[in-house]
mmCIF file of N, CA, C and O in Angstrom:
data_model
loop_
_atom_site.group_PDB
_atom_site.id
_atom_site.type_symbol
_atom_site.label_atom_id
_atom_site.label_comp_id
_atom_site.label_asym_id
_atom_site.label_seq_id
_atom_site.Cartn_x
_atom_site.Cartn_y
_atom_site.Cartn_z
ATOM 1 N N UNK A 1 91.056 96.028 18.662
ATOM 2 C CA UNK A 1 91.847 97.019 17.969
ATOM 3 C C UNK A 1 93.313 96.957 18.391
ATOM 4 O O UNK A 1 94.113 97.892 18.368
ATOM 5 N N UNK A 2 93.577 95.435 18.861
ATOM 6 C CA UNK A 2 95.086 95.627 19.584
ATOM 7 C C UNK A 2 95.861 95.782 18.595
ATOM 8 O O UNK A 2 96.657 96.719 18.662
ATOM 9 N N UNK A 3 95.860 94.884 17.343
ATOM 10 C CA UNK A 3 96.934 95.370 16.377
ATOM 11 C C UNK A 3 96.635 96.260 15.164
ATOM 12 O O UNK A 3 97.073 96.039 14.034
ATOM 13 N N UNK A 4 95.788 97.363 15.535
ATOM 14 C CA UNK A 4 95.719 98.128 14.303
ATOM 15 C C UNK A 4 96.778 98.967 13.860
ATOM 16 O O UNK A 4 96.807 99.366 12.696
ATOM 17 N N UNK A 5 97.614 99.255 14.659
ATOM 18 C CA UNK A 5 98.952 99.928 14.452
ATOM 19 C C UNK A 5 99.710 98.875 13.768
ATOM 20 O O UNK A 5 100.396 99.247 12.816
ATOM 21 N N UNK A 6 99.715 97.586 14.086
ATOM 22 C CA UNK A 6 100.870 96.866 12.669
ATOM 23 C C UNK A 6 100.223 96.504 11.743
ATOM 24 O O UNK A 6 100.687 95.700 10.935
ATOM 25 N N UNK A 7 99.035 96.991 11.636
ATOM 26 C CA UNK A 7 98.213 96.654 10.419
ATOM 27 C C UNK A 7 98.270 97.692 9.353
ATOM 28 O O UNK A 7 98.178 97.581 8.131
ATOM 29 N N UNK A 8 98.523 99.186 10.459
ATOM 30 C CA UNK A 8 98.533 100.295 9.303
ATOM 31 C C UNK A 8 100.083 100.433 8.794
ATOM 32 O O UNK A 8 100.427 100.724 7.649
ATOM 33 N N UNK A 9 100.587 100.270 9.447
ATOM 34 C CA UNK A 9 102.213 99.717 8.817
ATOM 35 C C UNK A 9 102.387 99.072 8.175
ATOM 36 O O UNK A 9 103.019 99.407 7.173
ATOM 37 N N UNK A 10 101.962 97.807 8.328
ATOM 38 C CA UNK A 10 102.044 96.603 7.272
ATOM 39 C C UNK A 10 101.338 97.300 5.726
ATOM 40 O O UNK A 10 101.752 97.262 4.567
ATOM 41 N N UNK A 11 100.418 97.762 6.188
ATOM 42 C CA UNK A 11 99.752 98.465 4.852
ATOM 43 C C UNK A 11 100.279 99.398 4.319
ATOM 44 O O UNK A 11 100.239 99.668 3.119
ATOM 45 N N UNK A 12 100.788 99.942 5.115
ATOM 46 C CA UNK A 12 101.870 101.113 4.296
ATOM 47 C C UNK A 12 103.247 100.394 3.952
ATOM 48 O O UNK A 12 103.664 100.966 2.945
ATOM 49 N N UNK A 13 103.982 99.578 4.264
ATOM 50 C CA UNK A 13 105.477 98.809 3.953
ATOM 51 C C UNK A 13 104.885 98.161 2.387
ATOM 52 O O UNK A 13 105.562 98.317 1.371
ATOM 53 N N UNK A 14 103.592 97.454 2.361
ATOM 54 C CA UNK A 14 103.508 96.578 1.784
ATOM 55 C C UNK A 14 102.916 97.089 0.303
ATOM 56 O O UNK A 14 102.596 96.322 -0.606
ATOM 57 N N UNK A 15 102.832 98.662 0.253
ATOM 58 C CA UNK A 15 102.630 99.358 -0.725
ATOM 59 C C UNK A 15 103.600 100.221 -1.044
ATOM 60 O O UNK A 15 103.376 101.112 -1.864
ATOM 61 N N UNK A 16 104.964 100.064 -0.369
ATOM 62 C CA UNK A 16 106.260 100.978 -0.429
ATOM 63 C C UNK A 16 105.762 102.282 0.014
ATOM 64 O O UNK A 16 106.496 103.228 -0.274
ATOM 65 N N UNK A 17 105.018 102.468 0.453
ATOM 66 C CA UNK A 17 104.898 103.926 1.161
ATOM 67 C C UNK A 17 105.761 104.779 2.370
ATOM 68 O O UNK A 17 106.099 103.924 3.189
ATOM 69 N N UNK A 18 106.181 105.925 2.744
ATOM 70 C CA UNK A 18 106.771 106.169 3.533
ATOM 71 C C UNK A 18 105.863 106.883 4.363
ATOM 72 O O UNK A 18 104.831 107.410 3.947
ATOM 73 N N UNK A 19 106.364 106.896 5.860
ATOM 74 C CA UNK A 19 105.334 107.761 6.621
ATOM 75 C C UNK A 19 105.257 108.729 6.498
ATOM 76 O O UNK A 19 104.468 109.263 7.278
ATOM 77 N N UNK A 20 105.784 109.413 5.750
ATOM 78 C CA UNK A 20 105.525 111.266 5.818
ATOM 79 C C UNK A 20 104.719 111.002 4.609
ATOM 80 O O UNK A 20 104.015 111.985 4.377
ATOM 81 N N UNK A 21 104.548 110.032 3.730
ATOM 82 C CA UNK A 21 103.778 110.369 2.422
ATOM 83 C C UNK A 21 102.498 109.814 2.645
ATOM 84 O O UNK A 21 101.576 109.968 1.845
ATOM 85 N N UNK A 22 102.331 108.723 4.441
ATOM 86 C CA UNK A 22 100.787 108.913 4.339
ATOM 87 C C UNK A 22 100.524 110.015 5.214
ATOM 88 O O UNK A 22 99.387 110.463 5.062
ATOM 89 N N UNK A 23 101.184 110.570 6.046
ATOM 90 C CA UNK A 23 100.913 111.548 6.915
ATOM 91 C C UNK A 23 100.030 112.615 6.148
ATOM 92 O O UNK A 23 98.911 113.003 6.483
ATOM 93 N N UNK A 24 100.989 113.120 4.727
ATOM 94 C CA UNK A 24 100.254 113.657 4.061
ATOM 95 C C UNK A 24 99.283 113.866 3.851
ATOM 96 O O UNK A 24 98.597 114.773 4.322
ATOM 97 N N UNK A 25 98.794 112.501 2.545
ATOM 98 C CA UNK A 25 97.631 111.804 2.303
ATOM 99 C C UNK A 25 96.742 112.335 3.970
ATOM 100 O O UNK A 25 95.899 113.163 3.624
ATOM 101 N N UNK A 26 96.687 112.182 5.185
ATOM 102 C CA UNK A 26 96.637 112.550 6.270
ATOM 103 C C UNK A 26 95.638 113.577 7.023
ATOM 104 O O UNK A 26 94.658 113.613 7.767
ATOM 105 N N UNK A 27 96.697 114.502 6.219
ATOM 106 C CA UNK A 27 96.512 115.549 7.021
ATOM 107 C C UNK A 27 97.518 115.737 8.283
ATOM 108 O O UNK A 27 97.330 116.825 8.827
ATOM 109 N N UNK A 28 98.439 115.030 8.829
ATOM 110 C CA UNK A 28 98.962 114.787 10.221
ATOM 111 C C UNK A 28 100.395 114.810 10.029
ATOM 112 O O UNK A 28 100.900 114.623 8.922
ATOM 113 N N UNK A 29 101.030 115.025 11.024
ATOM 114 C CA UNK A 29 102.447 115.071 11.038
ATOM 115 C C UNK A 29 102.957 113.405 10.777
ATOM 116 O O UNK A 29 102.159 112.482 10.612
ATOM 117 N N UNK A 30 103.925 113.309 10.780
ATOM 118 C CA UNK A 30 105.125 112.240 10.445
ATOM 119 C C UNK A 30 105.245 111.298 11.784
ATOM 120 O O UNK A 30 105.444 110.086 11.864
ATOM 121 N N UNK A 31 105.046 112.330 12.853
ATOM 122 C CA UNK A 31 104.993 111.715 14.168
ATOM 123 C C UNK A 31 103.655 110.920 14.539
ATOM 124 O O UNK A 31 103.340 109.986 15.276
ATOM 125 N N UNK A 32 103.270 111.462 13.975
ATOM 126 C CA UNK A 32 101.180 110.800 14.208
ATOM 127 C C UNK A 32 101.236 109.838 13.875
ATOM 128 O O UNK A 32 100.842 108.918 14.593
ATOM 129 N N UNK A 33 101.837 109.584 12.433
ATOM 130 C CA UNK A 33 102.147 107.805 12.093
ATOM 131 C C UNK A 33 102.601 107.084 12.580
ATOM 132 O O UNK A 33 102.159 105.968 12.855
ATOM 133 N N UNK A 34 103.765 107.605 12.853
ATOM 134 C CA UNK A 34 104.497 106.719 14.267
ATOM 135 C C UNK A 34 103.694 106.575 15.276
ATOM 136 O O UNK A 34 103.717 105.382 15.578
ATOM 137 N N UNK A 35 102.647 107.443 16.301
ATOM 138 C CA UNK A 35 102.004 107.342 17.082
ATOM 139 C C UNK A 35 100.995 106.026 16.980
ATOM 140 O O UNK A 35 100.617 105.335 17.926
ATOM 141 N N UNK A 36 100.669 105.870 15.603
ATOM 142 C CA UNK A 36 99.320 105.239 15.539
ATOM 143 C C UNK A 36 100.248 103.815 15.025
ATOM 144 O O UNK A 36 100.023 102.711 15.520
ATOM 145 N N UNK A 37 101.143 104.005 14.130
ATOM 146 C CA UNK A 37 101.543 102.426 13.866
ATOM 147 C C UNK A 37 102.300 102.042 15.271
ATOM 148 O O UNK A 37 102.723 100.888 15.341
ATOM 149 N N UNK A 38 102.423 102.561 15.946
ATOM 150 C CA UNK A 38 102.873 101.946 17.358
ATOM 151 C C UNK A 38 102.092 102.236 18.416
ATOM 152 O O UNK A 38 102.371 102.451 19.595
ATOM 153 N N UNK A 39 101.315 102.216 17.965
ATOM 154 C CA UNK A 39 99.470 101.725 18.997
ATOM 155 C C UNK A 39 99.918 102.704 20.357
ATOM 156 O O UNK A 39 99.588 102.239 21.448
ATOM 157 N N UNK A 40 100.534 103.822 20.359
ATOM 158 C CA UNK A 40 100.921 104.920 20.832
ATOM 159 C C UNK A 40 99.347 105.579 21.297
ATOM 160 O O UNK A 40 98.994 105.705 22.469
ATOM 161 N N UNK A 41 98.549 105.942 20.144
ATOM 162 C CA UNK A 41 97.280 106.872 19.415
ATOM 163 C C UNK A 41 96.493 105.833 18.987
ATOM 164 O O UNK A 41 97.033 104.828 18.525
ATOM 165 N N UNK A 42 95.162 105.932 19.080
ATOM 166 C CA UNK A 42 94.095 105.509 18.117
ATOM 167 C C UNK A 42 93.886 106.417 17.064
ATOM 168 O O UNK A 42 93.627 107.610 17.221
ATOM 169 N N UNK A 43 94.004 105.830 15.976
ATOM 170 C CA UNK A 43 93.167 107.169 14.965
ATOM 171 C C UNK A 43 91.699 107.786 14.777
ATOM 172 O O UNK A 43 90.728 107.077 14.511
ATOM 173 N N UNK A 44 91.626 109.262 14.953
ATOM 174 C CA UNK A 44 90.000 109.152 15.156
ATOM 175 C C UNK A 44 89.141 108.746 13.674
ATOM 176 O O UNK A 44 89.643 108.469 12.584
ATOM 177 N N UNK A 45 87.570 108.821 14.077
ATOM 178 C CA UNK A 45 87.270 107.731 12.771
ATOM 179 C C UNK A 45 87.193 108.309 12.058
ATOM 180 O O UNK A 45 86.383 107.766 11.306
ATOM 181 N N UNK A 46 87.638 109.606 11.454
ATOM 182 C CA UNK A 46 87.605 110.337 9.974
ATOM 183 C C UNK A 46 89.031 109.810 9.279
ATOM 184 O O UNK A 46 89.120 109.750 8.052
ATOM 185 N N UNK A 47 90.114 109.441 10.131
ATOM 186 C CA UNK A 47 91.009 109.178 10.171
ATOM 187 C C UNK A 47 91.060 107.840 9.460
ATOM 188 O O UNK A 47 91.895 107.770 8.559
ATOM 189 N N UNK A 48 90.233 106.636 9.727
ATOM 190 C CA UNK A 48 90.530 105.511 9.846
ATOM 191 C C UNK A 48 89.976 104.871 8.569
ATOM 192 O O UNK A 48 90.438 103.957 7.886
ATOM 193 N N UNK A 49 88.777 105.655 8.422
ATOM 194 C CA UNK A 49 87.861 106.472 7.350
ATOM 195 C C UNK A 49 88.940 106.478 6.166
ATOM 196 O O UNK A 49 88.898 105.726 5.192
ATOM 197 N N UNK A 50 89.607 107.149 6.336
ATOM 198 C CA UNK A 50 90.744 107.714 5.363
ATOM 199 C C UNK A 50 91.856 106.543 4.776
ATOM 200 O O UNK A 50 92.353 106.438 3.654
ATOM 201 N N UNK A 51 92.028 105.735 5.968
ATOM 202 C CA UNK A 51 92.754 105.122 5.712
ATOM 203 C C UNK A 51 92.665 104.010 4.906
ATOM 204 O O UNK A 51 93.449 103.477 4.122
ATOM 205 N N UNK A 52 91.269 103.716 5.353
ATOM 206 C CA UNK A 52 90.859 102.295 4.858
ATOM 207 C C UNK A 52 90.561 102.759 3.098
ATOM 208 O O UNK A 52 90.863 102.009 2.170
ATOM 209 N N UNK A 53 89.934 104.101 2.916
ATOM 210 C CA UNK A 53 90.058 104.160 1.213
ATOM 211 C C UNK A 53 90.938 104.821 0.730
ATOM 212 O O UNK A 53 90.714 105.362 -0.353
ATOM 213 N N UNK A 54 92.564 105.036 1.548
ATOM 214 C CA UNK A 54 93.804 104.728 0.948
ATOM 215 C C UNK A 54 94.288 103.683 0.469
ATOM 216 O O UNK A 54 94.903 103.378 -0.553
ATOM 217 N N UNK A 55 93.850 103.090 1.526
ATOM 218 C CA UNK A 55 94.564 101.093 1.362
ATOM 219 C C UNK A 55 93.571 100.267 0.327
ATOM 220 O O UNK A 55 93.938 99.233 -0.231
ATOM 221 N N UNK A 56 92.214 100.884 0.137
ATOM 222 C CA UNK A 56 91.439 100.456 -0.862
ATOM 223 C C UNK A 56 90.816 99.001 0.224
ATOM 224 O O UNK A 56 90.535 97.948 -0.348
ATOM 225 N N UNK A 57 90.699 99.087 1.385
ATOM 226 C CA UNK A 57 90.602 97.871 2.132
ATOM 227 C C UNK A 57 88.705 98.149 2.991
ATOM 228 O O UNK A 57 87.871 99.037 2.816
ATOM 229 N N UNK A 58 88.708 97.295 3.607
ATOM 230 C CA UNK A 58 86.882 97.586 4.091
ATOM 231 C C UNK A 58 87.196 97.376 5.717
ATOM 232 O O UNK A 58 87.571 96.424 6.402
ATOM 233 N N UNK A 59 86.714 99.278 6.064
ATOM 234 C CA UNK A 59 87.545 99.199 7.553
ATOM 235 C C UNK A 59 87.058 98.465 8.807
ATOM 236 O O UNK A 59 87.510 98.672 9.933
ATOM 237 N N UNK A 60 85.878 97.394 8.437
ATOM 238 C CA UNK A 60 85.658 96.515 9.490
ATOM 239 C C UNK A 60 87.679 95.634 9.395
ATOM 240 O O UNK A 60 88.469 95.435 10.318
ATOM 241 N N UNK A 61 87.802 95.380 8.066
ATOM 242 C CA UNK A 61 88.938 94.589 7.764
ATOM 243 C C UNK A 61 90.181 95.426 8.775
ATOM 244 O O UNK A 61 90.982 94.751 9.423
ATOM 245 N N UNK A 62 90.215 97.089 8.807
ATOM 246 C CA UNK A 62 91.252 97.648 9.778
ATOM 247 C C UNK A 62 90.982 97.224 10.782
ATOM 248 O O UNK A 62 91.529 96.270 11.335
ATOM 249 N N UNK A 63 90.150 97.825 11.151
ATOM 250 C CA UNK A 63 89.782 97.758 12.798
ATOM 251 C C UNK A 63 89.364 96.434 13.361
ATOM 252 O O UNK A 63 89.977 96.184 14.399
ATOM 253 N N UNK A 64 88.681 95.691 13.071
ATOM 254 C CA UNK A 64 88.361 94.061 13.745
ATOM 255 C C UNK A 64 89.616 92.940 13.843
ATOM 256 O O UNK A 64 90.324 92.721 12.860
ATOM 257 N N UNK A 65 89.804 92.307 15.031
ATOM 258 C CA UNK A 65 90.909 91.471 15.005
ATOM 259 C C UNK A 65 90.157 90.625 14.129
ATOM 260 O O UNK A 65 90.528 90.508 12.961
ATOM 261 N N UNK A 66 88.907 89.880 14.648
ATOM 262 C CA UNK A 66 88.204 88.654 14.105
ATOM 263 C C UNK A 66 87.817 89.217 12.834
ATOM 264 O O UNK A 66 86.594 89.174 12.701
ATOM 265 N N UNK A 67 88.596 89.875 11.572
ATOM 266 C CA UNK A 67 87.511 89.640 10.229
ATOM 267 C C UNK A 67 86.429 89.405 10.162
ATOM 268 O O UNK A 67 85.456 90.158 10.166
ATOM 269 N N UNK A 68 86.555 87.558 10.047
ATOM 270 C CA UNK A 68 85.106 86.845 9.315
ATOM 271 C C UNK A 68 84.141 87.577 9.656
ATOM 272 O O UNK A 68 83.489 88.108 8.757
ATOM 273 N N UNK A 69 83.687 87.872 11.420
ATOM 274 C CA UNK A 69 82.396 88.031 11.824
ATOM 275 C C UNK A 69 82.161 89.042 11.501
ATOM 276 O O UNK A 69 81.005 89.450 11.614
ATOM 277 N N UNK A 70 83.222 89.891 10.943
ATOM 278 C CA UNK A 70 81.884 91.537 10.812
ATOM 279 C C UNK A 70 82.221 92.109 9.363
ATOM 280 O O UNK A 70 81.898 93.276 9.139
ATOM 281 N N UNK A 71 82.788 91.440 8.461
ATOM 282 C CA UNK A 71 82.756 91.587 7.154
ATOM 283 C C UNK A 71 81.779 92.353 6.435
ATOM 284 O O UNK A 71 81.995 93.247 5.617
ATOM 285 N N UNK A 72 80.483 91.820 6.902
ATOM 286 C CA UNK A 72 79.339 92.227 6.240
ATOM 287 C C UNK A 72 78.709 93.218 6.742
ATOM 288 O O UNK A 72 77.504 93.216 6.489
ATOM 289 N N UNK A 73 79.125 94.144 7.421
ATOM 290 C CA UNK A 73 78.696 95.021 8.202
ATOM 291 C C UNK A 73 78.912 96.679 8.086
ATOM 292 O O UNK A 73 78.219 97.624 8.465
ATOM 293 N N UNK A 74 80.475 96.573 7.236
ATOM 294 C CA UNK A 74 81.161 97.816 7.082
ATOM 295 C C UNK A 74 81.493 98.396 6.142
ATOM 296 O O UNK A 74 82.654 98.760 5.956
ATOM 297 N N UNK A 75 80.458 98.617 5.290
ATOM 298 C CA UNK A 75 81.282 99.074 3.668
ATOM 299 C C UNK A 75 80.360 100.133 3.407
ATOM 300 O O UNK A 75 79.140 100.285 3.477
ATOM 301 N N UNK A 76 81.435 100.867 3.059
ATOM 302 C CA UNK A 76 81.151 102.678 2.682
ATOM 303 C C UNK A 76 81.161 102.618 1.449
ATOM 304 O O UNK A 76 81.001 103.638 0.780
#
């Protein structure tokens, strides 16, 4: 989980999003984003939960450095 903070950034830059507008989406302050895209915070898993069907992504894909191996494992 070392780079899940530039992953949730990258996911938010790469959809033009700003941090207060996922904070929102959220529930969490403006600062929480910052916390978590700078691996400050872990997000808890309702959180991550959230995130992954913001980004429309499959949150083995957030959370696992290695992808391939756990692909098949995590879909809500």
């Amino acid at each position: 989980m070392n780079n899940l903070g530039p992953k949730i950034k990258n996911l938010r830059l790469e959809r033009e999003m700003r941090q207060e507008e996922l904070a929102k989406l959220l529930c969490v302050s403006k600062a929480e984003i910052s916390f978590y895209e700078n691996s400050k915070r872990i997000p808890p898993l309702n959180k991550l939960i959230k995130i992954a069907e913001i980004f429309d992504i499959n949150i083995g894909d957030l959370i696992f450095e290695n992808q391939s191996s756990t692909k098949d494992y995590f879909y809500f």
